[in-house]
Amino acid sequence: MKQVKESSLNRAWKPDNKGWVFEGFPKTREQAFRLQAAGIAPEHVVLLDAPDTVLIERNLGKRIDPVTGDVYHTSFDWPSSEHVEKRLVEADGIWESETVAGLLEYQRNLKGLESTYSTVSRVINADQPSIDVFSQVLTFVLSRHRSVAPHTPRILLHGPPGSGKSLQAALIAQKYNIVNICCGQVLKAVAADETSQGELIKPGLETGQQVPDSTVLKILTERLSRLDCTTRGWVLHGCPRNLEQAEKLNSAGFTPNRVFFLDMPDEVAVERVTFRMTDPVTGQRYHSLYKAAPSQQIQDRLQVNPRDSAESLQRRLDLYRTNLPELQELYSDAIYVNADQDPHAIFELLESHIVNRLPKPLSHRWTPSSSD
């Protein structure tokens, strides 16, 4: 299992099959939303709590071994080795004024974090022996959450490039504790494994070639068959892309009970996609119109994904529009959403249809010129 500190997020995030532990991050609600937008959603969030007086006392006695990085304490955990004792140094930021300032900052952000992770978090009293704290944390981490949705959600998000499927899927997965299944990410995870299947699809992914439908569906159905998906539900995006894929998913028993078409004019997709860039150093994404780089130094090193070029995007849009009518006919009860609006407004609309019963089929479908 990986232990991930905040500094690690400055590099491209590459999860593995063993899981991960974030320590001390996110610190704010905004950082939590950024994680969600990147598709990173923790299954368990532990909030360790203790009185301020206890925390100040603990911080004052903290000492660090500069050789190993191990943390010791003058009262609770002093090294048995005299050699180690002699090289200990005071930890940064341990003085009372610094600790109080840190606690105030933590308390200001705590409510936002509690709200963001309300369905997957637990407060544990840290003012007790460490072995008891560990036992309670372990019991919680080994527990399985149940979805807070009123039914087992099987949600499909369909839309053109740039319509915000990834962001909405992350928000839905976090709110209802269901599994976020991005077809592209599932394929990349398999390609990263040293398996025959991974080696088979890796060249195609690296060169941008399309992976055969049979392989995609085999990998995807295996992922949807796992216990977390069957017990908690899932939100799927990136597949199916055409009628054949959709029918094969249905035949395999993975029929969605909520289908949303996120639609918007092609010119909006062009504006959203072709102007976005990535910082290869930090992995942070920027946009020439909506989120410019904060400095010229960062601007100079930004890179554009070849898939986001105007020519590549137009091919993807043309393919999407070609396959769309058949998918609309198959998913006749789908809900149509105007994706050319604020992401939070879109999420509220999606959420209303997740928690409520499906409406009766409408006599007409939403079009980009219609009111939402």
mmCIF file of N, CA, C and O in Angstrom, residues 40-112:
data_model
loop_
_atom_site.group_PDB
_atom_site.id
_atom_site.type_symbol
_atom_site.label_atom_id
_atom_site.label_comp_id
_atom_site.label_asym_id
_atom_site.label_seq_id
_atom_site.Cartn_x
_atom_site.Cartn_y
_atom_site.Cartn_z
ATOM 1 N N ILE A 40 -9.896 10.898 -7.961
ATOM 2 C CA ILE A 40 -9.310 10.296 -6.757
ATOM 3 C C ILE A 40 -10.288 10.482 -5.604
ATOM 4 O O ILE A 40 -10.483 11.588 -5.112
ATOM 5 N N ALA A 41 -10.927 9.407 -5.198
ATOM 6 C CA ALA A 41 -11.926 9.478 -4.133
ATOM 7 C C ALA A 41 -11.621 8.416 -3.079
ATOM 8 O O ALA A 41 -11.661 7.224 -3.370
ATOM 9 N N PRO A 42 -11.299 8.811 -1.840
ATOM 10 C CA PRO A 42 -11.002 7.827 -0.797
ATOM 11 C C PRO A 42 -12.241 7.057 -0.382
ATOM 12 O O PRO A 42 -13.357 7.587 -0.405
ATOM 13 N N GLU A 43 -12.044 5.803 -0.019
ATOM 14 C CA GLU A 43 -13.145 4.978 0.472
ATOM 15 C C GLU A 43 -13.336 5.157 1.977
ATOM 16 O O GLU A 43 -14.419 4.895 2.499
ATOM 17 N N HIS A 44 -12.284 5.561 2.686
ATOM 18 C CA HIS A 44 -12.363 5.794 4.123
ATOM 19 C C HIS A 44 -11.559 7.049 4.461
ATOM 20 O O HIS A 44 -10.425 7.193 4.007
ATOM 21 N N VAL A 45 -12.146 7.935 5.247
ATOM 22 C CA VAL A 45 -11.464 9.144 5.704
ATOM 23 C C VAL A 45 -11.485 9.145 7.231
ATOM 24 O O VAL A 45 -12.559 9.133 7.847
ATOM 25 N N VAL A 46 -10.312 9.131 7.839
ATOM 26 C CA VAL A 46 -10.189 9.101 9.300
ATOM 27 C C VAL A 46 -9.841 10.502 9.784
ATOM 28 O O VAL A 46 -8.842 11.096 9.352
ATOM 29 N N LEU A 47 -10.656 11.043 10.673
ATOM 30 C CA LEU A 47 -10.411 12.351 11.283
ATOM 31 C C LEU A 47 -10.029 12.121 12.738
ATOM 32 O O LEU A 47 -10.876 11.771 13.569
ATOM 33 N N LEU A 48 -8.749 12.267 13.036
ATOM 34 C CA LEU A 48 -8.269 12.074 14.399
ATOM 35 C C LEU A 48 -8.494 13.348 15.204
ATOM 36 O O LEU A 48 -8.082 14.442 14.796
ATOM 37 N N ASP A 49 -9.121 13.220 16.359
ATOM 38 C CA ASP A 49 -9.506 14.387 17.149
ATOM 39 C C ASP A 49 -8.955 14.275 18.570
ATOM 40 O O ASP A 49 -8.899 13.181 19.142
ATOM 41 N N ALA A 50 -8.538 15.415 19.132
ATOM 42 C CA ALA A 50 -8.050 15.486 20.518
ATOM 43 C C ALA A 50 -8.150 16.941 20.970
ATOM 44 O O ALA A 50 -8.149 17.859 20.130
ATOM 45 N N PRO A 51 -8.235 17.193 22.292
ATOM 46 C CA PRO A 51 -8.280 18.574 22.783
ATOM 47 C C PRO A 51 -7.040 19.357 22.365
ATOM 48 O O PRO A 51 -5.950 18.791 22.235
ATOM 49 N N ASP A 52 -7.203 20.652 22.175
ATOM 50 C CA ASP A 52 -6.085 21.494 21.744
ATOM 51 C C ASP A 52 -4.925 21.447 22.724
ATOM 52 O O ASP A 52 -3.751 21.454 22.320
ATOM 53 N N THR A 53 -5.234 21.388 24.036
ATOM 54 C CA THR A 53 -4.157 21.367 25.035
ATOM 55 C C THR A 53 -3.294 20.111 24.874
ATOM 56 O O THR A 53 -2.071 20.161 25.030
ATOM 57 N N VAL A 54 -3.935 18.998 24.541
ATOM 58 C CA VAL A 54 -3.201 17.751 24.337
ATOM 59 C C VAL A 54 -2.324 17.857 23.094
ATOM 60 O O VAL A 54 -1.160 17.446 23.093
ATOM 61 N N LEU A 55 -2.872 18.430 22.036
ATOM 62 C CA LEU A 55 -2.130 18.543 20.782
ATOM 63 C C LEU A 55 -0.935 19.478 20.927
ATOM 64 O O LEU A 55 0.141 19.216 20.381
ATOM 65 N N ILE A 56 -1.110 20.572 21.677
ATOM 66 C CA ILE A 56 0.001 21.501 21.893
ATOM 67 C C ILE A 56 1.123 20.820 22.682
ATOM 68 O O ILE A 56 2.301 20.936 22.353
ATOM 69 N N GLU A 57 0.733 20.059 23.717
ATOM 70 C CA GLU A 57 1.735 19.353 24.525
ATOM 71 C C GLU A 57 2.486 18.327 23.681
ATOM 72 O O GLU A 57 3.715 18.206 23.768
ATOM 73 N N ARG A 58 1.757 17.609 22.854
ATOM 74 C CA ARG A 58 2.402 16.607 22.008
ATOM 75 C C ARG A 58 3.372 17.249 21.022
ATOM 76 O O ARG A 58 4.460 16.734 20.778
ATOM 77 N N ASN A 59 2.975 18.364 20.465
ATOM 78 C CA ASN A 59 3.814 19.007 19.459
ATOM 79 C C ASN A 59 5.099 19.551 20.070
ATOM 80 O O ASN A 59 6.173 19.488 19.455
ATOM 81 N N LEU A 60 5.010 20.097 21.288
ATOM 82 C CA LEU A 60 6.193 20.677 21.938
ATOM 83 C C LEU A 60 7.275 19.635 22.187
ATOM 84 O O LEU A 60 8.472 19.945 22.159
ATOM 85 N N GLY A 61 6.880 18.385 22.433
ATOM 86 C CA GLY A 61 7.857 17.347 22.746
ATOM 87 C C GLY A 61 8.317 16.536 21.545
ATOM 88 O O GLY A 61 9.071 15.575 21.690
ATOM 89 N N LYS A 62 7.927 16.927 20.356
ATOM 90 C CA LYS A 62 8.240 16.141 19.166
ATOM 91 C C LYS A 62 9.701 16.325 18.768
ATOM 92 O O LYS A 62 10.225 17.432 18.701
ATOM 93 N N ARG A 63 10.372 15.213 18.467
ATOM 94 C CA ARG A 63 11.757 15.223 18.010
ATOM 95 C C ARG A 63 11.891 14.317 16.783
ATOM 96 O O ARG A 63 11.192 13.318 16.669
ATOM 97 N N ILE A 64 12.810 14.669 15.895
ATOM 98 C CA ILE A 64 12.987 13.950 14.633
ATOM 99 C C ILE A 64 14.398 13.373 14.542
ATOM 100 O O ILE A 64 15.377 14.045 14.900
ATOM 101 N N ASP A 65 14.481 12.136 14.074
ATOM 102 C CA ASP A 65 15.781 11.537 13.757
ATOM 103 C C ASP A 65 16.115 11.930 12.313
ATOM 104 O O ASP A 65 15.468 11.453 11.374
ATOM 105 N N PRO A 66 17.095 12.816 12.092
ATOM 106 C CA PRO A 66 17.395 13.286 10.736
ATOM 107 C C PRO A 66 17.925 12.198 9.814
ATOM 108 O O PRO A 66 17.906 12.357 8.601
ATOM 109 N N VAL A 67 18.380 11.096 10.379
ATOM 110 C CA VAL A 67 18.929 10.016 9.567
ATOM 111 C C VAL A 67 17.820 9.124 9.009
ATOM 112 O O VAL A 67 17.790 8.794 7.815
ATOM 113 N N THR A 68 16.885 8.744 9.863
ATOM 114 C CA THR A 68 15.825 7.815 9.462
ATOM 115 C C THR A 68 14.487 8.499 9.198
ATOM 116 O O THR A 68 13.617 7.912 8.552
ATOM 117 N N GLY A 69 14.322 9.720 9.738
ATOM 118 C CA GLY A 69 13.044 10.396 9.610
ATOM 119 C C GLY A 69 12.036 9.966 10.654
ATOM 120 O O GLY A 69 10.898 10.445 10.657
ATOM 121 N N ASP A 70 12.405 9.045 11.554
ATOM 122 C CA ASP A 70 11.495 8.579 12.593
ATOM 123 C C ASP A 70 11.170 9.709 13.569
ATOM 124 O O ASP A 70 12.005 10.570 13.855
ATOM 125 N N VAL A 71 9.940 9.682 14.077
ATOM 126 C CA VAL A 71 9.475 10.712 15.008
ATOM 127 C C VAL A 71 9.462 10.141 16.424
ATOM 128 O O VAL A 71 8.958 9.035 16.655
ATOM 129 N N TYR A 72 9.990 10.913 17.368
ATOM 130 C CA TYR A 72 10.000 10.522 18.783
ATOM 131 C C TYR A 72 9.385 11.625 19.615
ATOM 132 O O TYR A 72 9.097 12.721 19.110
ATOM 133 N N HIS A 73 9.191 11.344 20.914
ATOM 134 C CA HIS A 73 8.601 12.334 21.810
ATOM 135 C C HIS A 73 9.298 12.263 23.159
ATOM 136 O O HIS A 73 9.612 11.176 23.658
ATOM 137 N N THR A 74 9.503 13.431 23.722
ATOM 138 C CA THR A 74 10.240 13.505 24.989
ATOM 139 C C THR A 74 9.508 12.812 26.132
ATOM 140 O O THR A 74 10.140 12.336 27.076
ATOM 141 N N SER A 75 8.180 12.712 26.067
ATOM 142 C CA SER A 75 7.417 12.109 27.162
ATOM 143 C C SER A 75 6.861 10.732 26.821
ATOM 144 O O SER A 75 6.803 9.853 27.685
ATOM 145 N N PHE A 76 6.446 10.532 25.561
ATOM 146 C CA PHE A 76 5.691 9.326 25.228
ATOM 147 C C PHE A 76 6.489 8.254 24.488
ATOM 148 O O PHE A 76 6.161 7.078 24.579
ATOM 149 N N ASP A 77 7.498 8.662 23.767
ATOM 150 C CA ASP A 77 8.164 7.691 22.900
ATOM 151 C C ASP A 77 9.629 8.101 22.714
ATOM 152 O O ASP A 77 10.017 8.602 21.660
ATOM 153 N N TRP A 78 10.445 7.847 23.722
ATOM 154 C CA TRP A 78 11.849 8.229 23.667
ATOM 155 C C TRP A 78 12.680 7.037 23.181
ATOM 156 O O TRP A 78 12.386 5.894 23.542
ATOM 157 N N PRO A 79 13.683 7.253 22.335
ATOM 158 C CA PRO A 79 14.453 6.124 21.803
ATOM 159 C C PRO A 79 15.254 5.415 22.900
ATOM 160 O O PRO A 79 15.762 6.041 23.828
ATOM 161 N N SER A 80 15.344 4.109 22.749
ATOM 162 C CA SER A 80 16.126 3.332 23.722
ATOM 163 C C SER A 80 17.619 3.420 23.442
ATOM 164 O O SER A 80 18.448 3.181 24.330
ATOM 165 N N SER A 81 17.988 3.769 22.240
ATOM 166 C CA SER A 81 19.397 3.877 21.855
ATOM 167 C C SER A 81 19.958 5.259 22.193
ATOM 168 O O SER A 81 19.411 6.284 21.766
ATOM 169 N N GLU A 82 21.044 5.270 22.943
ATOM 170 C CA GLU A 82 21.695 6.544 23.275
ATOM 171 C C GLU A 82 22.267 7.203 22.027
ATOM 172 O O GLU A 82 22.281 8.442 21.908
ATOM 173 N N HIS A 83 22.711 6.403 21.080
ATOM 174 C CA HIS A 83 23.247 6.925 19.830
ATOM 175 C C HIS A 83 22.171 7.690 19.055
ATOM 176 O O HIS A 83 22.423 8.789 18.528
ATOM 177 N N VAL A 84 20.962 7.111 18.980
ATOM 178 C CA VAL A 84 19.853 7.774 18.300
ATOM 179 C C VAL A 84 19.443 9.025 19.064
ATOM 180 O O VAL A 84 19.176 10.080 18.473
ATOM 181 N N GLU A 85 19.417 8.930 20.392
ATOM 182 C CA GLU A 85 19.011 10.060 21.226
ATOM 183 C C GLU A 85 19.874 11.297 20.964
ATOM 184 O O GLU A 85 19.373 12.427 20.895
ATOM 185 N N LYS A 86 21.151 11.104 20.789
ATOM 186 C CA LYS A 86 22.075 12.231 20.628
ATOM 187 C C LYS A 86 21.870 12.985 19.310
ATOM 188 O O LYS A 86 22.214 14.164 19.212
ATOM 189 N N ARG A 87 21.369 12.318 18.306
ATOM 190 C CA ARG A 87 21.231 12.988 17.010
ATOM 191 C C ARG A 87 19.827 13.543 16.763
ATOM 192 O O ARG A 87 19.544 14.088 15.701
ATOM 193 N N LEU A 88 18.910 13.417 17.729
ATOM 194 C CA LEU A 88 17.555 13.931 17.545
ATOM 195 C C LEU A 88 17.558 15.455 17.478
ATOM 196 O O LEU A 88 18.331 16.126 18.149
ATOM 197 N N VAL A 89 16.672 15.984 16.666
ATOM 198 C CA VAL A 89 16.519 17.442 16.537
ATOM 199 C C VAL A 89 15.048 17.793 16.709
ATOM 200 O O VAL A 89 14.159 16.959 16.545
ATOM 201 N N GLU A 90 14.799 19.058 17.059
ATOM 202 C CA GLU A 90 13.421 19.520 17.209
ATOM 203 C C GLU A 90 12.729 19.567 15.847
ATOM 204 O O GLU A 90 13.333 19.933 14.843
ATOM 205 N N ALA A 91 11.476 19.180 15.849
ATOM 206 C CA ALA A 91 10.686 19.235 14.612
ATOM 207 C C ALA A 91 10.353 20.681 14.282
ATOM 208 O O ALA A 91 10.302 21.552 15.163
ATOM 209 N N ASP A 92 10.137 20.959 13.009
ATOM 210 C CA ASP A 92 9.740 22.311 12.597
ATOM 211 C C ASP A 92 8.325 22.617 13.071
ATOM 212 O O ASP A 92 7.450 21.747 13.085
ATOM 213 N N GLY A 93 8.097 23.874 13.428
ATOM 214 C CA GLY A 93 6.761 24.341 13.771
ATOM 215 C C GLY A 93 6.193 23.801 15.056
ATOM 216 O O GLY A 93 4.971 23.642 15.182
ATOM 217 N N ILE A 94 7.036 23.500 16.052
ATOM 218 C CA ILE A 94 6.522 22.879 17.273
ATOM 219 C C ILE A 94 6.208 23.894 18.367
ATOM 220 O O ILE A 94 5.576 23.536 19.364
ATOM 221 N N TRP A 95 6.645 25.155 18.203
ATOM 222 C CA TRP A 95 6.426 26.109 19.282
ATOM 223 C C TRP A 95 4.936 26.404 19.440
ATOM 224 O O TRP A 95 4.151 26.282 18.498
ATOM 225 N N GLU A 96 4.544 26.810 20.655
ATOM 226 C CA GLU A 96 3.131 26.939 20.980
ATOM 227 C C GLU A 96 2.405 27.890 20.032
ATOM 228 O O GLU A 96 1.298 27.606 19.573
ATOM 229 N N SER A 97 3.014 29.031 19.725
ATOM 230 C CA SER A 97 2.353 30.003 18.847
ATOM 231 C C SER A 97 2.128 29.416 17.450
ATOM 232 O O SER A 97 1.081 29.629 16.833
ATOM 233 N N GLU A 98 3.103 28.667 16.962
ATOM 234 C CA GLU A 98 2.965 28.043 15.641
ATOM 235 C C GLU A 98 1.906 26.944 15.663
ATOM 236 O O GLU A 98 1.132 26.785 14.712
ATOM 237 N N THR A 99 1.889 26.181 16.760
ATOM 238 C CA THR A 99 0.897 25.113 16.873
ATOM 239 C C THR A 99 -0.512 25.670 16.942
ATOM 240 O O THR A 99 -1.429 25.152 16.284
ATOM 241 N N VAL A 100 -0.708 26.736 17.720
ATOM 242 C CA VAL A 100 -2.033 27.354 17.843
ATOM 243 C C VAL A 100 -2.502 27.880 16.488
ATOM 244 O O VAL A 100 -3.663 27.705 16.096
ATOM 245 N N ALA A 101 -1.601 28.514 15.758
ATOM 246 C CA ALA A 101 -1.959 29.024 14.433
ATOM 247 C C ALA A 101 -2.367 27.885 13.498
ATOM 248 O O ALA A 101 -3.336 27.999 12.740
ATOM 249 N N GLY A 102 -1.631 26.782 13.576
ATOM 250 C CA GLY A 102 -1.975 25.621 12.758
ATOM 251 C C GLY A 102 -3.320 25.023 13.133
ATOM 252 O O GLY A 102 -4.088 24.599 12.263
ATOM 253 N N LEU A 103 -3.621 24.985 14.434
ATOM 254 C CA LEU A 103 -4.901 24.447 14.892
ATOM 255 C C LEU A 103 -6.070 25.319 14.440
ATOM 256 O O LEU A 103 -7.119 24.803 14.038
ATOM 257 N N LEU A 104 -5.882 26.639 14.493
ATOM 258 C CA LEU A 104 -6.938 27.545 14.045
ATOM 259 C C LEU A 104 -7.219 27.342 12.550
ATOM 260 O O LEU A 104 -8.376 27.324 12.120
ATOM 261 N N GLU A 105 -6.154 27.211 11.780
ATOM 262 C CA GLU A 105 -6.316 26.973 10.345
ATOM 263 C C GLU A 105 -7.027 25.640 10.093
ATOM 264 O O GLU A 105 -7.907 25.538 9.215
ATOM 265 N N TYR A 106 -6.666 24.624 10.854
ATOM 266 C CA TYR A 106 -7.301 23.312 10.718
ATOM 267 C C TYR A 106 -8.791 23.383 11.040
ATOM 268 O O TYR A 106 -9.619 22.835 10.297
ATOM 269 N N GLN A 107 -9.149 24.062 12.122
ATOM 270 C CA GLN A 107 -10.552 24.167 12.521
ATOM 271 C C GLN A 107 -11.375 24.933 11.493
ATOM 272 O O GLN A 107 -12.552 24.624 11.272
ATOM 273 N N ARG A 108 -10.751 25.939 10.855
ATOM 274 C CA ARG A 108 -11.476 26.705 9.840
ATOM 275 C C ARG A 108 -11.870 25.833 8.646
ATOM 276 O O ARG A 108 -12.912 26.031 8.026
ATOM 277 N N ASN A 109 -11.036 24.871 8.321
ATOM 278 C CA ASN A 109 -11.275 24.036 7.144
ATOM 279 C C ASN A 109 -11.987 22.718 7.456
ATOM 280 O O ASN A 109 -12.405 22.011 6.530
ATOM 281 N N LEU A 110 -12.111 22.380 8.737
ATOM 282 C CA LEU A 110 -12.618 21.064 9.115
ATOM 283 C C LEU A 110 -14.052 20.829 8.661
ATOM 284 O O LEU A 110 -14.372 19.758 8.122
ATOM 285 N N LYS A 111 -14.922 21.816 8.842
ATOM 286 C CA LYS A 111 -16.331 21.634 8.484
ATOM 287 C C LYS A 111 -16.498 21.328 7.004
ATOM 288 O O LYS A 111 -17.308 20.487 6.613
ATOM 289 N N GLY A 112 -15.720 22.022 6.169
ATOM 290 C CA GLY A 112 -15.793 21.775 4.739
ATOM 291 C C GLY A 112 -15.376 20.371 4.376
ATOM 292 O O GLY A 112 -15.992 19.720 3.518
#
